[in-house]
Coordinates of C-alpha atoms in Angstrom, one line a residue:
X9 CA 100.3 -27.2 22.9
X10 CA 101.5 -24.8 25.6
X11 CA 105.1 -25.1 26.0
X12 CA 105.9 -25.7 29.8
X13 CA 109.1 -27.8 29.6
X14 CA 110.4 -25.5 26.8
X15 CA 114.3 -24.8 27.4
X16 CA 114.4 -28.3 29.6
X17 CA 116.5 -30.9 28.3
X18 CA 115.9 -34.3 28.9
X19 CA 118.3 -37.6 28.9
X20 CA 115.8 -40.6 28.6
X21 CA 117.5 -44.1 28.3
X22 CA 115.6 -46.6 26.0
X23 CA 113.6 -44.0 24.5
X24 CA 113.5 -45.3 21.1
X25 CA 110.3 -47.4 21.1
X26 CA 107.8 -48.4 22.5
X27 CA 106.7 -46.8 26.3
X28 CA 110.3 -45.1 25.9
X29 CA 108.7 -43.3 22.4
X30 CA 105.7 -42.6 23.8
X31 CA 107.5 -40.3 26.8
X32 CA 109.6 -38.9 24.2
X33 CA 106.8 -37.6 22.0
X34 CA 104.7 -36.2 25.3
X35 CA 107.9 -34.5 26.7
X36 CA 108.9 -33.3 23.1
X37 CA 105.2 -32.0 22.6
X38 CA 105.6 -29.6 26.0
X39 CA 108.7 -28.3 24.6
X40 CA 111.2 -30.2 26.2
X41 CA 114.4 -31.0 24.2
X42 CA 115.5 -34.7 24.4
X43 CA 119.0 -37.0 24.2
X44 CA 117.2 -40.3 23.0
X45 CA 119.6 -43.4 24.5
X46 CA 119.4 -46.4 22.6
X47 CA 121.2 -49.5 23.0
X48 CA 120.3 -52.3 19.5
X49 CA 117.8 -50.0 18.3
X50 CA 119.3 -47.4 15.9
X51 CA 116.5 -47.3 12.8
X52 CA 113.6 -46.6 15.4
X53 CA 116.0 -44.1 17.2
X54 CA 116.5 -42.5 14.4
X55 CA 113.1 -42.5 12.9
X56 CA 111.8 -41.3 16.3
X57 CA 114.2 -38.6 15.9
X58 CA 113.2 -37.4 12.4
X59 CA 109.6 -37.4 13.7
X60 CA 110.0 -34.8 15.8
X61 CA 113.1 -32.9 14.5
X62 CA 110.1 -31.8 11.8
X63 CA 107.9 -30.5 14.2
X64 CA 110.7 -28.7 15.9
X65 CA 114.3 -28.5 14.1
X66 CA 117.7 -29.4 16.4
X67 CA 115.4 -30.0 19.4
X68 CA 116.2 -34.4 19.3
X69 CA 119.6 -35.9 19.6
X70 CA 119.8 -39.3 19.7
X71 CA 123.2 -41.4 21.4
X72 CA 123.8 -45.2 21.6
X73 CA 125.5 -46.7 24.9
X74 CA 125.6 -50.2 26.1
X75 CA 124.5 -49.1 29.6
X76 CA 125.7 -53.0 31.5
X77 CA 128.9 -51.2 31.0
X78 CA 128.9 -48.5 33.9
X79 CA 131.8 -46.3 31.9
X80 CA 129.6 -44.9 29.8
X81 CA 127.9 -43.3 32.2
X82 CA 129.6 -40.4 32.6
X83 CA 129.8 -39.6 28.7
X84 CA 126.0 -39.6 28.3
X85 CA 125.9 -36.7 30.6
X86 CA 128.9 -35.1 29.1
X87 CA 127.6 -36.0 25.7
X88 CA 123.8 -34.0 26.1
X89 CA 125.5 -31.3 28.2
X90 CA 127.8 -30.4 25.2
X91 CA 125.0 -30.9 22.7
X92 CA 122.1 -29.0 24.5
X93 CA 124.3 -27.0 26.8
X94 CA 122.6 -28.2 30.2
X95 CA 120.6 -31.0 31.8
X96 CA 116.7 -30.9 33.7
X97 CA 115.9 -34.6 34.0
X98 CA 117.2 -38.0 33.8
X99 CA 114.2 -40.6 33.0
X100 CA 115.9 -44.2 33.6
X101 CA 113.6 -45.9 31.5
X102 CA 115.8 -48.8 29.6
X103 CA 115.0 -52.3 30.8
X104 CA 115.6 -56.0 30.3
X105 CA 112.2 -58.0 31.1
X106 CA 112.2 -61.7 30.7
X107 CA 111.4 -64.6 33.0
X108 CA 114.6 -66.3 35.5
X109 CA 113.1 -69.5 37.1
X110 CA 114.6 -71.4 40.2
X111 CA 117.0 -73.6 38.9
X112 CA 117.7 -71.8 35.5
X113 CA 119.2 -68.4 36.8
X114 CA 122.8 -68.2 35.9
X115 CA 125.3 -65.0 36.4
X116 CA 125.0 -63.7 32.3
X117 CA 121.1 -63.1 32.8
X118 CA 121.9 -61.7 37.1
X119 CA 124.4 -59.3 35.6
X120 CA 121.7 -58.2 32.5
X121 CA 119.0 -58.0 34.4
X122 CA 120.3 -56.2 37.2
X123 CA 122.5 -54.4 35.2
X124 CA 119.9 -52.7 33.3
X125 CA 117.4 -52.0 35.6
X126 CA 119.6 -51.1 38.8
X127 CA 123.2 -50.7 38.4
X128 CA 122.7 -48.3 35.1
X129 CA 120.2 -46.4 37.0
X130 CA 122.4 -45.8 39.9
X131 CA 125.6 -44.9 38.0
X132 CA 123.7 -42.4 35.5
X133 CA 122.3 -40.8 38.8
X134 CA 125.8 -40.3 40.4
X135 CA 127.1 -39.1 37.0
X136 CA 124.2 -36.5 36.5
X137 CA 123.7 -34.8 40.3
X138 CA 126.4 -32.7 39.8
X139 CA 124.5 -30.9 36.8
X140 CA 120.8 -32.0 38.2
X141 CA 121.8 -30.2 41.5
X142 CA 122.7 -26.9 39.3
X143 CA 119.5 -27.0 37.1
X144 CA 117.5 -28.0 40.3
X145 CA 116.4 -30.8 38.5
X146 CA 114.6 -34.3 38.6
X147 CA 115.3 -37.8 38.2
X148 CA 112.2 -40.2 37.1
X149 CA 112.9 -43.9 37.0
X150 CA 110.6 -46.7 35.4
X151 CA 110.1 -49.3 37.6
X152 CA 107.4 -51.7 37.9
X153 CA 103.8 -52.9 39.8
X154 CA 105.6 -56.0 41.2
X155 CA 107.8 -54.6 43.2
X156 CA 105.8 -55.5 46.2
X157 CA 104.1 -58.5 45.1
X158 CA 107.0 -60.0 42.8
X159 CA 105.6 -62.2 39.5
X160 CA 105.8 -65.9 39.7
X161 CA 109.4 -67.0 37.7
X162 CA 110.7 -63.6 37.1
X163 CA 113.2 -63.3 40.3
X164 CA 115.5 -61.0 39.0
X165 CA 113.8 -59.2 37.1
X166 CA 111.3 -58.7 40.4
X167 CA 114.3 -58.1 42.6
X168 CA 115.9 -55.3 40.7
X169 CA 112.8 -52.9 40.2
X170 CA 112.4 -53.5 44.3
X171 CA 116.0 -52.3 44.3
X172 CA 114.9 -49.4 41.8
X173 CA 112.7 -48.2 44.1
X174 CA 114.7 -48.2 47.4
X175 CA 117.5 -46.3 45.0
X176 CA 114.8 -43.7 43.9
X177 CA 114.0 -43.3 47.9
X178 CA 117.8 -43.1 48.9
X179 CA 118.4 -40.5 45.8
X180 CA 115.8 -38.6 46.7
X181 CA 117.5 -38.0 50.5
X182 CA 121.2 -37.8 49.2
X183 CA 120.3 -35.7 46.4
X184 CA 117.7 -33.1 48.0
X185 CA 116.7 -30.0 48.7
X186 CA 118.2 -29.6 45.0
X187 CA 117.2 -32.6 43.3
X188 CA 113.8 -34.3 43.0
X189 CA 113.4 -38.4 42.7
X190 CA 110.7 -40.2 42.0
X191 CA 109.1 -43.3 39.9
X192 CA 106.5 -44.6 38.0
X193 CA 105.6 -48.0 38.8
X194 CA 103.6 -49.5 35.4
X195 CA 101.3 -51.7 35.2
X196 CA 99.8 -53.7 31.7
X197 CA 100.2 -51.2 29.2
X198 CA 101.3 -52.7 26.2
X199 CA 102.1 -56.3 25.7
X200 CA 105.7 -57.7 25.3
X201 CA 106.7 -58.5 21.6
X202 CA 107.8 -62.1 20.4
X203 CA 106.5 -63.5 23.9
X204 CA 104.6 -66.7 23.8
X205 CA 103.3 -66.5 27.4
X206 CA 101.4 -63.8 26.5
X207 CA 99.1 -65.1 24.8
X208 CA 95.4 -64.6 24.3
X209 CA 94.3 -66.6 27.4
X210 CA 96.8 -64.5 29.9
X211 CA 95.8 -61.4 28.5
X212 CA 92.2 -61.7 29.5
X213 CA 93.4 -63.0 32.5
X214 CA 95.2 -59.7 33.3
X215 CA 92.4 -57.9 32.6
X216 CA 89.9 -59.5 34.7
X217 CA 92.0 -58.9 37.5
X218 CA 93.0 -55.0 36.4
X219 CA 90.3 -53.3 38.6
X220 CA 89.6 -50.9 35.7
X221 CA 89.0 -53.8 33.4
X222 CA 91.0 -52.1 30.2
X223 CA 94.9 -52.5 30.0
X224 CA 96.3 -48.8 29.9
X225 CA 98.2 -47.6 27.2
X226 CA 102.3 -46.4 26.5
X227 CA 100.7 -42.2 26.9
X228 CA 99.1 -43.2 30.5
X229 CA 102.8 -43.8 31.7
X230 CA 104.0 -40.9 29.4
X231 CA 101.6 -38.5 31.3
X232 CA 102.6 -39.5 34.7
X233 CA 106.3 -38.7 33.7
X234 CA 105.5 -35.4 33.3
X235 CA 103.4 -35.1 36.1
X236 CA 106.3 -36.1 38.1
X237 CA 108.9 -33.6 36.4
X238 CA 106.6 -30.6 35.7
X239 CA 103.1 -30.4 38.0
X240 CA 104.5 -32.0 41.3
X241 CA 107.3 -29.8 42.8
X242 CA 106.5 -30.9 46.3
X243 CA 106.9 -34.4 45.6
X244 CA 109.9 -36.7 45.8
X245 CA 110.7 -39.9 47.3
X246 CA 107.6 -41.3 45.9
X247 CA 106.3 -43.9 43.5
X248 CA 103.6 -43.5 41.3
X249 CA 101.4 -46.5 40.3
X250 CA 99.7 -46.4 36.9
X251 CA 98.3 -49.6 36.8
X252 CA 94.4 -49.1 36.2
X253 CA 94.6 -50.7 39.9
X254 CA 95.5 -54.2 39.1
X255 CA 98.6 -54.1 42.1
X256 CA 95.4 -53.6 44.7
X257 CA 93.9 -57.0 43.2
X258 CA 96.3 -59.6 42.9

């Protein structure tokens, strides 16, 4: 495959399984090298890491970091810069995703869910510009197809993706001409594991109402990553639905 991100190094947060994995293996395949962030999942960080240190030695280094605690932030920029010696992108793609009803929301799951997919976000921003701003680089965050039509019993989660957004937009002015920001907003790609609400019923229901009739898959939101750092250099500011056009029918 032609190289085009070959001597870029990316910092990916969560990018041990699942849509994380698949971004890894489509940025690795241009010729990107990658600092896989995991937080619990160590074997499929490093297994992920084997894969594709065979294809291409010393090119994956893998760190763990608990990212609810905002310190580490600066040592996972510090951390890839030592190891690859500079750093292109930032892809905030780490997440907590479970359902916060009215009248069960307490401060442990406020400060997760927020924590993950807003406050980490920001603070591993502000960490990188510095070096994003030398390498005229690019920040993608992963953020969601609800942020404008929120999902029934999922407040916070819903809440901190619409804060994702307006962070990608505000990053994208503090942090130009040198830096771009922008986002991919997902829609059903792949199933969440262990989940009984997702059962067989809801997932046809999803379907039916994803104007492309098919739920996508981990690569569609994998490609649109690398449109976003590698084909679209006059874009930032922006976010990119993937959704097979479900937000457009709900």
């Amino acid at each position: 495959m032609h190289s085009n991100l070959e001597s870029k190094v990316v910092l990916i947060t969560g990018g041990a399984k699942r849509v994380g994995a698949a971004v890894c293996r489509e940025l690795h395949a241009h010729g990107a090298q990658l600092m896989v962030h995991y937080n619990q999942s160590h074997a499929e960080a490093r297994a992920l890491q084997a894969e594709l240190n065979l294809q291409r030695p010393n090119s994956v280094a893998i760190i763990q970091a608990d990212l609810l605690n905002t310190a580490v932030a600066p040592s996972l920029i510090k951390e890839t810069i030592q190891h690859f010696g500079r750093l292109d992108v930032l892809i905030n793609n780490a997440s907590s995703y479970y359902a916060t009803e009215i009248g069960q929301i307490n401060e442990e799951n406020w400060l997760d869910l927020m924590g993950s997919n807003l406050k980490a976000p920001a603070f591993l921003a502000q960490a990188a510009a510095a070096e994003l701003r030398k390498q005229m680089g690019t920040i993608v965050n992963i953020t969601d197809m609800h942020i404008e039509r929120p999902k029934k019993g999922y407040i916070i989660y819903s809440v901190a993706k619409a804060g994702l957004v307006t962070l990608t937009k505000s990053l994208a002015l503090e942090l130009s001409p040198e830096v771009r920001v922008n986002a991919v907003a997902p829609g059903p790609v792949q199933w969440p594991e262990n989940n009984p609400q997702f059962d067989e019923v809801y997932r046809q229901r999803v379907i039916s109402q994803t104007l492309l009739k098919r739920i996508g898959n981990p690569t569609d939101i994998a490609k649109a990553v690398k449109f976003l750092i590698y084909d679209a250099p006059y874009i930032t500011g922006h976010v990119l639905a993937v959704d097979g056009g479900r937000s457009l029918n709900l």
